[in-house]
PDB file of C-alpha atoms and ligand atoms in Angstrom:
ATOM      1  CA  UNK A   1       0.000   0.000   0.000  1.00 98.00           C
ATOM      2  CA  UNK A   2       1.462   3.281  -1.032  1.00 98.00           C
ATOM      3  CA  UNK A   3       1.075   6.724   0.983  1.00 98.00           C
ATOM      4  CA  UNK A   4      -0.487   9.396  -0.814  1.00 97.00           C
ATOM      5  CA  UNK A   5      -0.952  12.565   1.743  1.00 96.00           C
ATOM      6  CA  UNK A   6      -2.683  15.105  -0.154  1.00 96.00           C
ATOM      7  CA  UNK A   7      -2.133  17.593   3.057  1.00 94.00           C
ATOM      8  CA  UNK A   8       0.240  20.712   3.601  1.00 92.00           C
ATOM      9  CA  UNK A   9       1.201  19.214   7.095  1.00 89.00           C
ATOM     10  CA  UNK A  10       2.046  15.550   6.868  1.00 87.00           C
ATOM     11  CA  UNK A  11       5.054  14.697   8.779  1.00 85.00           C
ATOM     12  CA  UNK A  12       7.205  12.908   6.217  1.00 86.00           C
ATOM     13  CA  UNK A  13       5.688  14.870   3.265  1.00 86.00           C
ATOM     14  CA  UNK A  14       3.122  17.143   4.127  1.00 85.00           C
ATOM     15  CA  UNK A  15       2.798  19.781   1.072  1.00 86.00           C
ATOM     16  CA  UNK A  16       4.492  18.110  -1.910  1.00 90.00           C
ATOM     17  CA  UNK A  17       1.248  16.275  -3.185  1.00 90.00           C
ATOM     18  CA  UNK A  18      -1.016  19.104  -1.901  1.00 89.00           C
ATOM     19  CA  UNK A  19      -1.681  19.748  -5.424  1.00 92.00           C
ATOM     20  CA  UNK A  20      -4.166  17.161  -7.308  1.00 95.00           C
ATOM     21  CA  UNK A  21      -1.892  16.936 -10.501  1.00 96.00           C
ATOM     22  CA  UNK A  22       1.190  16.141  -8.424  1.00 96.00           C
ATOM     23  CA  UNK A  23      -0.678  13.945  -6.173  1.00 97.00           C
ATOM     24  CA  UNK A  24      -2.241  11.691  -9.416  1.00 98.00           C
ATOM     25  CA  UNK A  25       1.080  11.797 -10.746  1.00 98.00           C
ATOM     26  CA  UNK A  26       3.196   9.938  -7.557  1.00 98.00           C
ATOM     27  CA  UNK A  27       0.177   7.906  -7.269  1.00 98.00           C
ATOM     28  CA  UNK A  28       0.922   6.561 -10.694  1.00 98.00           C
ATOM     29  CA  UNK A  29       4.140   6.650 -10.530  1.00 98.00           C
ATOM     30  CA  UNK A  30       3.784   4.213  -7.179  1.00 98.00           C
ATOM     31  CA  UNK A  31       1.532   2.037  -9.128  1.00 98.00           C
ATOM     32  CA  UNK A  32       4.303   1.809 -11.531  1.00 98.00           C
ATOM     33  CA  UNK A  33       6.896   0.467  -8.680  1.00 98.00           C
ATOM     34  CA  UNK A  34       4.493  -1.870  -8.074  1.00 98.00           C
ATOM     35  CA  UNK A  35       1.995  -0.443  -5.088  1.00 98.00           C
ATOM     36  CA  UNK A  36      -1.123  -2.802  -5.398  1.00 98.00           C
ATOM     37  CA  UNK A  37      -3.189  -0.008  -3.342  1.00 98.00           C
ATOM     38  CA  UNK A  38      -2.619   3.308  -3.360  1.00 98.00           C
ATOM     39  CA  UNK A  39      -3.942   5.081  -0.034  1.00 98.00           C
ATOM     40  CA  UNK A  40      -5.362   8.681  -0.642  1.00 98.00           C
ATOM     41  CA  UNK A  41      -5.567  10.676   2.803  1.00 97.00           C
ATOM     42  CA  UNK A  42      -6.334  14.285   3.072  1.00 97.00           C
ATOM     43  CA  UNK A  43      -5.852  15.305   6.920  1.00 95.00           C
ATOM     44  CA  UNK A  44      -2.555  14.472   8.912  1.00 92.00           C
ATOM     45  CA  UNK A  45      -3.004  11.884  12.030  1.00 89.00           C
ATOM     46  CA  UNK A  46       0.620  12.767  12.885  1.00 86.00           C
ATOM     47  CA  UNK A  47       0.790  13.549  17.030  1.00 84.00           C
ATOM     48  CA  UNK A  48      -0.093  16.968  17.738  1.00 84.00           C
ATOM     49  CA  UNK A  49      -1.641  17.174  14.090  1.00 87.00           C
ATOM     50  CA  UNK A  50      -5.162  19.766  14.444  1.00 86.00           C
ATOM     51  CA  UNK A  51      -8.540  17.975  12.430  1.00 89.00           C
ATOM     52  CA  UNK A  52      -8.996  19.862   8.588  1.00 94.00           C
ATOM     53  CA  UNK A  53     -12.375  21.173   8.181  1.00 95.00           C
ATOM     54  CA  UNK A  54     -14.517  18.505   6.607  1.00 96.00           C
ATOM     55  CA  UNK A  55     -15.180  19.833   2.969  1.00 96.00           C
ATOM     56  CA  UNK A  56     -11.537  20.892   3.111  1.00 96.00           C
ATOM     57  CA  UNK A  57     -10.753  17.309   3.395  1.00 97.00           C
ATOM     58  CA  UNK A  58     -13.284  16.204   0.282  1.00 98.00           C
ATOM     59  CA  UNK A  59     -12.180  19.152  -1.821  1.00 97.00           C
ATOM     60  CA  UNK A  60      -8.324  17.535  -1.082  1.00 97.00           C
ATOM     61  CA  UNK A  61      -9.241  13.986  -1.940  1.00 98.00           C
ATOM     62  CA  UNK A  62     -12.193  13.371  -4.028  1.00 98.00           C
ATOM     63  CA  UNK A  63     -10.231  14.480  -7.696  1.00 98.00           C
ATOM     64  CA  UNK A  64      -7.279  11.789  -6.585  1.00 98.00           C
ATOM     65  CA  UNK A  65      -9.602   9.409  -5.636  1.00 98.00           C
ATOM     66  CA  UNK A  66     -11.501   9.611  -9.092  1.00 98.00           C
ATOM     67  CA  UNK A  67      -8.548   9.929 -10.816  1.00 98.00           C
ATOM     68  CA  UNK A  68      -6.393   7.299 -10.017  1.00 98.00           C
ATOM     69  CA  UNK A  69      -9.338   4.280  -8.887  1.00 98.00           C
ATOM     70  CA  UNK A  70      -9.354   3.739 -12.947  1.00 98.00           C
ATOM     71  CA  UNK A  71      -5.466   2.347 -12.458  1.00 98.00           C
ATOM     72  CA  UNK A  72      -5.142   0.673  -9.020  1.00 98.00           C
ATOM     73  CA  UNK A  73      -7.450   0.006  -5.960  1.00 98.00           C
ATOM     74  CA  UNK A  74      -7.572   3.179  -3.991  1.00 98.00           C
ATOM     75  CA  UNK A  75      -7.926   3.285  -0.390  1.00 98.00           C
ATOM     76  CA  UNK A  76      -9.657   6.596   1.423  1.00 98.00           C
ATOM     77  CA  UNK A  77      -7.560   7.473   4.519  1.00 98.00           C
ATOM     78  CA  UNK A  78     -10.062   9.499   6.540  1.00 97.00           C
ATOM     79  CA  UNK A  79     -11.706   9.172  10.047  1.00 95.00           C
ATOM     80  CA  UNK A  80     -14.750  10.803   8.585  1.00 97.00           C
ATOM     81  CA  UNK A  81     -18.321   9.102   6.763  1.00 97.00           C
ATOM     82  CA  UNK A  82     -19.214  11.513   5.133  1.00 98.00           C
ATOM     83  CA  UNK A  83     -15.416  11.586   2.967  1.00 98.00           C
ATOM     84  CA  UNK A  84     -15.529   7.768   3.036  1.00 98.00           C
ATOM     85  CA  UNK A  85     -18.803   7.843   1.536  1.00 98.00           C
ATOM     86  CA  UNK A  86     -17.708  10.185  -1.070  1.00 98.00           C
ATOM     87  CA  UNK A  87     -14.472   8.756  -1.871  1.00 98.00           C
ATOM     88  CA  UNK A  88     -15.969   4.989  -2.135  1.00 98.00           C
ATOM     89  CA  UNK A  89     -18.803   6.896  -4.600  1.00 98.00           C
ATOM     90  CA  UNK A  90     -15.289   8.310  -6.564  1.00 98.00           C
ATOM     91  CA  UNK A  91     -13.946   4.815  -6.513  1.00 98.00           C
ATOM     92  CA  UNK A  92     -11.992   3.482  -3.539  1.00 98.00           C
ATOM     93  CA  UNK A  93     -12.782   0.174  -2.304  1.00 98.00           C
ATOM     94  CA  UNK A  94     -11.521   0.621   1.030  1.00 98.00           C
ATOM     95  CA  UNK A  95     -12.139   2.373   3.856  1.00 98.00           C
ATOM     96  CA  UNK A  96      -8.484   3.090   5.928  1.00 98.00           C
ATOM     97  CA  UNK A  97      -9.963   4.695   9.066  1.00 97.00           C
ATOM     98  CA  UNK A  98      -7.857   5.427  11.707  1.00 95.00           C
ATOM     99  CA  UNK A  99     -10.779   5.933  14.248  1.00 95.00           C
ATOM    100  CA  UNK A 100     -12.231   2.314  13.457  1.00 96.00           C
ATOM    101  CA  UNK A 101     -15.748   3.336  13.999  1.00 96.00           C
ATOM    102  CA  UNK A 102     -16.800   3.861  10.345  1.00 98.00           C
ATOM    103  CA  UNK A 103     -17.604  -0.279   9.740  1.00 98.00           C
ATOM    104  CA  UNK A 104     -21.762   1.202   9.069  1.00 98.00           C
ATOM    105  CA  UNK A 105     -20.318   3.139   6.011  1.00 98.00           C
ATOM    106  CA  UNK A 106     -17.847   0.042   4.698  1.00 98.00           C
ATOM    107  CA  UNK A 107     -21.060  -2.341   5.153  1.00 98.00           C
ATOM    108  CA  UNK A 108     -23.525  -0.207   3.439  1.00 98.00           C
ATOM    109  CA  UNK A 109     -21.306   0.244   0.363  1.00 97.00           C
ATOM    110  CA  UNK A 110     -20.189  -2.708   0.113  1.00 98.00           C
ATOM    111  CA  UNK A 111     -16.683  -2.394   0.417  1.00 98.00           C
ATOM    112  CA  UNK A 112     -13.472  -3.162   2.351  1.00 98.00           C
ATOM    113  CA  UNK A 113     -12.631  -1.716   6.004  1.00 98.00           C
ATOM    114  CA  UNK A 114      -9.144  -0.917   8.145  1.00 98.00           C
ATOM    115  CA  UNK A 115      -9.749  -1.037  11.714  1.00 98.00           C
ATOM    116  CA  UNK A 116      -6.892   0.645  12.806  1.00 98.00           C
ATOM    117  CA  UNK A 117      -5.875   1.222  16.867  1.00 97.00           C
ATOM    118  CA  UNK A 118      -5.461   4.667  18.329  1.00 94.00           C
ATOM    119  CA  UNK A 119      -5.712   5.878  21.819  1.00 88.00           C
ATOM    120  CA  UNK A 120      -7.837   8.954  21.757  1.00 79.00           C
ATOM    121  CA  UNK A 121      -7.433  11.488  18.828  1.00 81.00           C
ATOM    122  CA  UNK A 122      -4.239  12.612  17.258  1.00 82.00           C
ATOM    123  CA  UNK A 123      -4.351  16.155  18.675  1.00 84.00           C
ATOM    124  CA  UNK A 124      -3.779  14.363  21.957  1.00 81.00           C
ATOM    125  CA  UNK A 125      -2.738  10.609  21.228  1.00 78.00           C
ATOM    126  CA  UNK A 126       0.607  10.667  23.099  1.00 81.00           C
ATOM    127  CA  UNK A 127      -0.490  11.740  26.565  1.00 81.00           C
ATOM    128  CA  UNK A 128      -2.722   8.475  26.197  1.00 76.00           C
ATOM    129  CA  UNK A 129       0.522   6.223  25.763  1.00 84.00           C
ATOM    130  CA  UNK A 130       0.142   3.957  28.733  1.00 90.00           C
ATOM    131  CA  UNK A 131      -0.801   0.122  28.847  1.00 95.00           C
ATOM    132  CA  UNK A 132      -0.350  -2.869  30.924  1.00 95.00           C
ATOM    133  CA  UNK A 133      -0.175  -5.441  28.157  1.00 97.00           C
ATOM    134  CA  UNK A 134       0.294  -3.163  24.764  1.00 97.00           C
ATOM    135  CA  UNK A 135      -0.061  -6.469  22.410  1.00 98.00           C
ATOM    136  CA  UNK A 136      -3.287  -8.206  24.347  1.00 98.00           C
ATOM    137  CA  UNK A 137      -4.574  -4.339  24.414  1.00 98.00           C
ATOM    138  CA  UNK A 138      -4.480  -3.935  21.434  1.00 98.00           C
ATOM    139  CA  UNK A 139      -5.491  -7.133  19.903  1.00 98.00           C
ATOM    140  CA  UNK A 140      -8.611  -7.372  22.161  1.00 98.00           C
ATOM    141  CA  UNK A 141      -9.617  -4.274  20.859  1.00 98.00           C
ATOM    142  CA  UNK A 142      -8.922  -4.851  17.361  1.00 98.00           C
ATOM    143  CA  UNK A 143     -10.421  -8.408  17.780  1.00 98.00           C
ATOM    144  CA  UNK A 144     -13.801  -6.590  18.724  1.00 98.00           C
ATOM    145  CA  UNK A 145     -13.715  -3.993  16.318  1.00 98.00           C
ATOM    146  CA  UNK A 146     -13.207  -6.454  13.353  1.00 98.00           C
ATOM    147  CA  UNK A 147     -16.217  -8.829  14.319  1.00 98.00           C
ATOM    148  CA  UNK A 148     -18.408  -5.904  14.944  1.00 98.00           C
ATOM    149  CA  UNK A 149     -18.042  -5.101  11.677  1.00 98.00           C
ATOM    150  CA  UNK A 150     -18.084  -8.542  10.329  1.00 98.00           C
ATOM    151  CA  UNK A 151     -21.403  -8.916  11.929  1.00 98.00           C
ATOM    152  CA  UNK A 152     -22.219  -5.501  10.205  1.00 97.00           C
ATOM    153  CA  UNK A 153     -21.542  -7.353   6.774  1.00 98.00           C
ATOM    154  CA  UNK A 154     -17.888  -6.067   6.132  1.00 98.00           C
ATOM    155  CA  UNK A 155     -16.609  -9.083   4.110  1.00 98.00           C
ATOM    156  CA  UNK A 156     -13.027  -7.464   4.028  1.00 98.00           C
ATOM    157  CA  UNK A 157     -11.903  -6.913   7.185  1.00 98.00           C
ATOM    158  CA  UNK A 158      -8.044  -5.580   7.968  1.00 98.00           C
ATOM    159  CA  UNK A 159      -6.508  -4.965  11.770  1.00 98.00           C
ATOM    160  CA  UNK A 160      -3.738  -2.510  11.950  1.00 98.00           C
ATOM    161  CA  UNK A 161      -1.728  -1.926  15.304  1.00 98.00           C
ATOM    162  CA  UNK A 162      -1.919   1.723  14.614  1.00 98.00           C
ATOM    163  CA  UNK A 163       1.865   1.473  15.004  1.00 98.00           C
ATOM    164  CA  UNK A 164       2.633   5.434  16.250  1.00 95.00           C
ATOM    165  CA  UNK A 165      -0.781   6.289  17.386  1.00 95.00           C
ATOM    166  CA  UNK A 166      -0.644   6.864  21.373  1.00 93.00           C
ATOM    167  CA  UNK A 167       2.255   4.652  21.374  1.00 95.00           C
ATOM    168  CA  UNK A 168       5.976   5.340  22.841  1.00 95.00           C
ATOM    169  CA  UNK A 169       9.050   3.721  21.170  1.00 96.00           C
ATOM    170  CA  UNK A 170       8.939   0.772  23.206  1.00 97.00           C
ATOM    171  CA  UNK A 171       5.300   0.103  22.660  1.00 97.00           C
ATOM    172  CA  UNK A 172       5.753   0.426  18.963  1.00 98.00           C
ATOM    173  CA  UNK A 173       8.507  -2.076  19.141  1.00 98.00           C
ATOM    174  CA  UNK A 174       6.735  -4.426  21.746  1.00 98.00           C
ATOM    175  CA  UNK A 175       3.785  -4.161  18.958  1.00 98.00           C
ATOM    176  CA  UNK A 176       6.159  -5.316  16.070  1.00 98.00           C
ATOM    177  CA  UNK A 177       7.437  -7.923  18.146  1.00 98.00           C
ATOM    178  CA  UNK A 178       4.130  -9.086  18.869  1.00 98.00           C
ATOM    179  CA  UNK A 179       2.816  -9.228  15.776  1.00 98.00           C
ATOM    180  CA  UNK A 180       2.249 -12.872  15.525  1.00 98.00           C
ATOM    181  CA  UNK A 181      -0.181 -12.562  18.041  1.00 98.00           C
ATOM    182  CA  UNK A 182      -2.647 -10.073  16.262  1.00 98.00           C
ATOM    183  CA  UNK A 183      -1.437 -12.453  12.933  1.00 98.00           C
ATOM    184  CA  UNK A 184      -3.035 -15.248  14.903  1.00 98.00           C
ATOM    185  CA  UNK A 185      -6.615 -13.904  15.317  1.00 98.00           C
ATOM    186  CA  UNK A 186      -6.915 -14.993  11.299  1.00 98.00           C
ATOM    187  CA  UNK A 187      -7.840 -11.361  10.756  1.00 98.00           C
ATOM    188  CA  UNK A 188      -5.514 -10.033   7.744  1.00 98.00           C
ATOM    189  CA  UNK A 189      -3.132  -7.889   9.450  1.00 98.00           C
ATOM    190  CA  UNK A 190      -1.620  -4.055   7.705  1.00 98.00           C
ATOM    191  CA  UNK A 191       1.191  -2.657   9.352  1.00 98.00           C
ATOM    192  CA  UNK A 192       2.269   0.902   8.450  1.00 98.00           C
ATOM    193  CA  UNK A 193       5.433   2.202  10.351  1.00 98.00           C
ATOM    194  CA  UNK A 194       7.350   3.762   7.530  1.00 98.00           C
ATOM    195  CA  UNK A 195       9.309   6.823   8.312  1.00 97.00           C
ATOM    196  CA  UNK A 196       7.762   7.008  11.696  1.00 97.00           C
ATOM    197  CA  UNK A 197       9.571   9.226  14.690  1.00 96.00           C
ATOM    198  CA  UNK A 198      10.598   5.715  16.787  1.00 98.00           C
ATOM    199  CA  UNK A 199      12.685   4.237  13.644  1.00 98.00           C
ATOM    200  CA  UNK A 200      14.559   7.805  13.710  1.00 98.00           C
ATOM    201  CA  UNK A 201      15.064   7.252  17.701  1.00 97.00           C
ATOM    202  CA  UNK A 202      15.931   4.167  18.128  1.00 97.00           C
ATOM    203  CA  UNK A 203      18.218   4.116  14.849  1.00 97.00           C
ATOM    204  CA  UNK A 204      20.217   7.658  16.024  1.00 97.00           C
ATOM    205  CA  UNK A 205      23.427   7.018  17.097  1.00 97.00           C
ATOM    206  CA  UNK A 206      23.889   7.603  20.942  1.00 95.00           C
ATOM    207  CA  UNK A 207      23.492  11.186  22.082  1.00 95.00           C
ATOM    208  CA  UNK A 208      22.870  12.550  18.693  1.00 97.00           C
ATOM    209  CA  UNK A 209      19.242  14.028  17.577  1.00 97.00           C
ATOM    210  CA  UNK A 210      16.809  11.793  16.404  1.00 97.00           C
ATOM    211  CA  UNK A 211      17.484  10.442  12.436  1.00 97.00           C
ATOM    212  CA  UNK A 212      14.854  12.615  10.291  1.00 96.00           C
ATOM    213  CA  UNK A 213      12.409  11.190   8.385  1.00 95.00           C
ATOM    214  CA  UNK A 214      13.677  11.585   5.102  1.00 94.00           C
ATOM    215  CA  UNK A 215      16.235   9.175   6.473  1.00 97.00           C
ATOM    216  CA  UNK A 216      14.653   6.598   7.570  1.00 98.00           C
ATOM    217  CA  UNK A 217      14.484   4.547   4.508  1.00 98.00           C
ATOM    218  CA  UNK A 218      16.574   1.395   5.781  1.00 98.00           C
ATOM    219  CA  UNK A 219      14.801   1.036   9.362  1.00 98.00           C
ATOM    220  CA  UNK A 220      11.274   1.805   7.419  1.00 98.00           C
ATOM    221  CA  UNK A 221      12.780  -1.575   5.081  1.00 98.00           C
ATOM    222  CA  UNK A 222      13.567  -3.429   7.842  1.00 98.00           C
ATOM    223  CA  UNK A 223      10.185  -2.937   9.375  1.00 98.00           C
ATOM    224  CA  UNK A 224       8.656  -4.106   6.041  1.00 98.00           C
ATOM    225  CA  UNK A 225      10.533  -6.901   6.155  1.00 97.00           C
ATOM    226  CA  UNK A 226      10.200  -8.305   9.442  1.00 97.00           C
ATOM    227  CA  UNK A 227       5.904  -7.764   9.502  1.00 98.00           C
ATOM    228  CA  UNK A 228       5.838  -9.572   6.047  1.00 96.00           C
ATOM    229  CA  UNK A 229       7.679 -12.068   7.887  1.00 95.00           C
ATOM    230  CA  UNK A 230       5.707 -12.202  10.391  1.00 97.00           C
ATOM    231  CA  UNK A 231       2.612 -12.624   8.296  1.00 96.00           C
ATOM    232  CA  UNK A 232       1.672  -9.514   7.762  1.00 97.00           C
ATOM    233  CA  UNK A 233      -0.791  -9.359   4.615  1.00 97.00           C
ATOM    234  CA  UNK A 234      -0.030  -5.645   3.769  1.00 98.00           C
ATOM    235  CA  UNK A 235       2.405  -2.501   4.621  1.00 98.00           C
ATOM    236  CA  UNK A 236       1.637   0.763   4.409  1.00 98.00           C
ATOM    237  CA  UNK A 237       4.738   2.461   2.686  1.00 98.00           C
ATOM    238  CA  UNK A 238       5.851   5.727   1.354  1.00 98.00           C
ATOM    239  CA  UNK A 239       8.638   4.309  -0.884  1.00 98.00           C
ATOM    240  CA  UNK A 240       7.171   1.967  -2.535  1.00 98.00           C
ATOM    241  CA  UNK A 241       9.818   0.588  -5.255  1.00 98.00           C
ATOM    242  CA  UNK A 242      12.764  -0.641  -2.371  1.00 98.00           C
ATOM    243  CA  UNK A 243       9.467  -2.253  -0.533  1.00 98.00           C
ATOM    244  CA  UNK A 244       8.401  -4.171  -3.386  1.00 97.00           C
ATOM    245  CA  UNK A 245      12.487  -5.538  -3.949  1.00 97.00           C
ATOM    246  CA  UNK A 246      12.555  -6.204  -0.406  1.00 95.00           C
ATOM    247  CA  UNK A 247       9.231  -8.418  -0.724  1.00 93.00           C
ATOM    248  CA  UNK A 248      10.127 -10.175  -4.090  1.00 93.00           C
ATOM    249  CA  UNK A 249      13.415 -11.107  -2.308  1.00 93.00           C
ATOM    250  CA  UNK A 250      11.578 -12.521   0.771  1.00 90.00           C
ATOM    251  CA  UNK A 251       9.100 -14.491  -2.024  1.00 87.00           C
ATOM    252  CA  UNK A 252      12.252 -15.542  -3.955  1.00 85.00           C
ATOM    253  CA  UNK A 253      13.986 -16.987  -0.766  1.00 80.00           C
ATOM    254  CA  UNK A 254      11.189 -18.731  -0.612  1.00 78.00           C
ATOM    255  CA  UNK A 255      10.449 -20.131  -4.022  1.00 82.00           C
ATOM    256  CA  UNK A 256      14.057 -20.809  -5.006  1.00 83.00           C
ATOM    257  CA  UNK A 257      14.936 -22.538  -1.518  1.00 76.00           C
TER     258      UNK A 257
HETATM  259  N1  LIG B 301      -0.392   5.845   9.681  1.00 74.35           N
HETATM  260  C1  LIG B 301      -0.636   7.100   9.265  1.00 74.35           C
HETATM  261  C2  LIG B 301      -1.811   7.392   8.563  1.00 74.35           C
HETATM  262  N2  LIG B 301      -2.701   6.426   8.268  1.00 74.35           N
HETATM  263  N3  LIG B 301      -3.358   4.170   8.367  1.00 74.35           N
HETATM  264  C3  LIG B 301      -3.141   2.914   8.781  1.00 74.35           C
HETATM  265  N4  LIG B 301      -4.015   1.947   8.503  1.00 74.35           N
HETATM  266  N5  LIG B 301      -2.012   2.579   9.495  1.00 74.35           N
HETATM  267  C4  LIG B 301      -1.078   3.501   9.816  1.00 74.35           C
HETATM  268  O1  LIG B 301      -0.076   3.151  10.493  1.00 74.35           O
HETATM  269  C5  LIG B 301      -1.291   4.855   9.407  1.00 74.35           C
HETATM  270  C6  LIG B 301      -2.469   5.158   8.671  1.00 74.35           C
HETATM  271  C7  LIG B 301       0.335   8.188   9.567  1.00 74.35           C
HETATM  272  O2  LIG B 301       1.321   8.305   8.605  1.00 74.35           O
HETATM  273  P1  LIG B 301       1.323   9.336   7.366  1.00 74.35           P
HETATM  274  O3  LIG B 301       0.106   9.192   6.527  1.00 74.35           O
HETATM  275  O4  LIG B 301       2.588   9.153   6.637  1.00 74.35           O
HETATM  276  O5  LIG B 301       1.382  10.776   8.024  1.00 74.35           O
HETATM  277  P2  LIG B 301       0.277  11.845   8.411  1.00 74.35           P
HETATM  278  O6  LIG B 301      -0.721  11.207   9.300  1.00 74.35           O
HETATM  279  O7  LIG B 301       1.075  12.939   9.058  1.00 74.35           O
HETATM  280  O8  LIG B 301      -0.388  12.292   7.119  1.00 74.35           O
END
């Protein structure tokens, strides 16, 4: 799945595909590397990020969306119904919702849903970063979520670990660790971690500033890597052509062993 921010604020690359031409244009040039989905999002979740006005958020998306759902499955990015709605009516075929409440508007339309765990709302997430048990807390939750919607009459259900949202370093860590665990409910699993702030702490070297996230290409592989390992069905990625190697590798070691 490739990342397709059509914001001014993102935190990896907020502004550059604020413009619909530019956005179409990396989205096709993703599908071209090889993204099978291509996620559209129009408001930042980054910590700290403030919510876009709604029809700010449409007016962002809706132009991708129709644009690019002709080429490659499109996924809508948004915590809202009322842009999932639109988007799915512009031609996306999944819902990527952050808030994993929108399951009604997946159902009724008849189309695919990300449940995706958060603690609380990005303006705020990180003060929320506290847990007893951050896999079984966030599996049971994610466990829930997914049947709810299954008994809503989702037939595509995804769980996501919301790797980042109202998480510290170590949770996200403990979470990619864990993975086998949330890969063991039999609910497809999508991990998205690229570029995010813990792979520029962790991979800093000692007493120097975090690594920005520009650079954070080889931890963001790594990542990649170890959740398809894991059994992750899908990773949410912003460079999508060293992904896709990485994965044909991992399916060649496989094959050719
Ligand atoms: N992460 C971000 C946004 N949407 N969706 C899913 N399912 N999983 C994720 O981990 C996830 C997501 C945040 O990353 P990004 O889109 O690059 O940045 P921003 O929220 O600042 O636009």
């Amino acid at each position: 799945m490739g990342v397709l921010n059509v914001t001014p604020d993102s935190f990896s690359d907020g502004g550059r595909w604020l413009d619909a031409d530019a956005a179409v244009a990396h989205g096709l040039e993703m599908v071209a590397e090889g993204a099978d989905v291509v996620d559209v999002g129009g408001e930042s979740t980054r910590p700290g990020a403030e919510p876009v006005a709604e029809d700010e958020e449409a007016r962002r998306v809706l132009p991708v969306v129709a644009a690019l759902s002709p080429h490659v499955r499109v996924s809508i990015d948004t915590r809202r119904a009322s842009v999932a709605e639109k988007a799915v009516a512009a031609g996306a075929t999944l819902v990527n919702d952050v808030s994993a409440s929108l399951e009604r508007v997946a159902a009724e339309a008849g189309v695919g849903w990300v449940a995706m765990h958060m603690r609380g709302e990005p303006r705020t997430m990180q003060q929320a970063a506290e847990y007893d048990d951050v896999v079984g807390e966030v599996q049971a939750f994610l466990v829930e979520r997914a049947s709810r919607a299954r008994d809503a009459g989702v037939e595509e259900v995804w769980i996501d670990p919301g790797i980042g949202f109202g998480k510290t370093a170590a949770h996200n860590l403990t979470l990619l660790r864990g993975l086998r665990t949330l890969v063991a409910t039999g609910w497809p699993v999508l991990v998205g971690s690229s570029r995010k702030s813990f792979l520029g702490l962790v991979t800093a070297d000692p007493g120097e500033p975090p690594v920005p996230a520009g650079d954070r290409l080889e931890a963001s592989l790594a990542t990649a890597v170890w959740a398809i390992d894991q059994g992750a069905g899908m990773v949410r990625v912003h460079d999508v052509r060293p992904t896709v190697e990485a994965t044909r590798l991992m399916a060649g070691a496989v094959a050719w062993s």
